[in-house]
Short mmCIF file of C-alpha atoms in Angstrom, two decimals:
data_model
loop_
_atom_site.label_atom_id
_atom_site.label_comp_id
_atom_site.label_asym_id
_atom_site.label_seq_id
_atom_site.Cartn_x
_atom_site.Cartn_y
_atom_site.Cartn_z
CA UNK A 1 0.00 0.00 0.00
CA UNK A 2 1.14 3.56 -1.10
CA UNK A 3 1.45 5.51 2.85
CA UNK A 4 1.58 8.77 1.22
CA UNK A 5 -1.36 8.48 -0.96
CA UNK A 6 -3.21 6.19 0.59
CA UNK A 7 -3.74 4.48 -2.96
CA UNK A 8 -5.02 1.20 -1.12
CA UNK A 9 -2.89 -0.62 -3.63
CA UNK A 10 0.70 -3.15 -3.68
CA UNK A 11 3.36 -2.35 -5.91
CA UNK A 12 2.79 -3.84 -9.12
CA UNK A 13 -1.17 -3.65 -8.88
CA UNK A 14 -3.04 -2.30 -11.93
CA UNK A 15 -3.97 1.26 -10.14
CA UNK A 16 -0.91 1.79 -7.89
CA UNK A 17 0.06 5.49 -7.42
CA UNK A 18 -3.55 6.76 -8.84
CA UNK A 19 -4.03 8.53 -5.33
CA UNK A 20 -7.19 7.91 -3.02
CA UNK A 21 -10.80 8.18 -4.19
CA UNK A 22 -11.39 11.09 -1.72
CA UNK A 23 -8.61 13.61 -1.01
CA UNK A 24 -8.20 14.24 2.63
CA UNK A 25 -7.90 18.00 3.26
CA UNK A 26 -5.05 19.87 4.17
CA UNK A 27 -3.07 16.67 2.88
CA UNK A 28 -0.80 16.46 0.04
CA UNK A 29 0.62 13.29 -1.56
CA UNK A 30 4.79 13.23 -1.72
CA UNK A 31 4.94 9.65 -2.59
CA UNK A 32 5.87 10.20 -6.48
CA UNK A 33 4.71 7.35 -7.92
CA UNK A 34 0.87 8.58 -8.10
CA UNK A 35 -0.69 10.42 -11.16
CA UNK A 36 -1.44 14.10 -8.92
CA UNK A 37 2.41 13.40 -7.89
CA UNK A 38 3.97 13.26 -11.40
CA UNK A 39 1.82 16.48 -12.87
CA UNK A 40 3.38 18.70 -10.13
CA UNK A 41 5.66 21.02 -12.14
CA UNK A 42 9.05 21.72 -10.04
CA UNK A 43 10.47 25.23 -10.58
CA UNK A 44 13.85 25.33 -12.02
CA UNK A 45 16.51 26.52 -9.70
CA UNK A 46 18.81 29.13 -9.70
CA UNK A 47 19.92 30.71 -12.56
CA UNK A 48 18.73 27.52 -15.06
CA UNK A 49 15.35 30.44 -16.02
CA UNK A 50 17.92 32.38 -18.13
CA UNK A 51 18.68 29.02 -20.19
CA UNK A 52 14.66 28.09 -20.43
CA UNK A 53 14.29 30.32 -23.36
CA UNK A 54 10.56 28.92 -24.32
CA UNK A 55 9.46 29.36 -21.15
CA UNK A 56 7.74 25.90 -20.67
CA UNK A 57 9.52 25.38 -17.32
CA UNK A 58 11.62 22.16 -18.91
CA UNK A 59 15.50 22.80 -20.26
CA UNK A 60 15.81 20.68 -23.91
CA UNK A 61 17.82 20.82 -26.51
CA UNK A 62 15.04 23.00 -28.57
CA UNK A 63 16.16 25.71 -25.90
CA UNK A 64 20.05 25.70 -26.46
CA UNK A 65 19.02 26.11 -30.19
CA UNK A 66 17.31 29.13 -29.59
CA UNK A 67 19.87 30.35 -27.49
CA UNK A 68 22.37 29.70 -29.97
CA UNK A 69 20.30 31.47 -32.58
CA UNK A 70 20.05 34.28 -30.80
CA UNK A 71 23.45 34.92 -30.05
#
């Protein structure tokens, strides 16, 4: 069974890491394995904004091109 989310599930189920049926409030799910857990965005750090130069929060290669062109 997931602790964090509660999921009611074992490892290896079909359904594991899809979170509880009713959200508990005040609560949020840190196990990373469910669905809510994977959608969270983390903010780049530092100075890694100035490199993002599409501004979709993710550093590819599609961004170093851009950079490159614009130099």
């Amino acid at each position: 069974m997931c602790a964090a989310c509660g999921c009611g599930k074992k490892k290896g189920e079909p359904g594991f890491g899809k979170g509880p049926k009713s959200k508990a409030k005040g609560k949020a799910c840190t196990c990373g394995t469910c669905k809510d857990c994977k959608a969270k965005k983390k903010p780049l750090k530092g100075k890694q904004g100035k490199l993002d130069a599409d501004k979709d929060g993710k550093i590819e290669s599609s961004d170093f091109a851009a950079l490159r062109k614009k130099k």
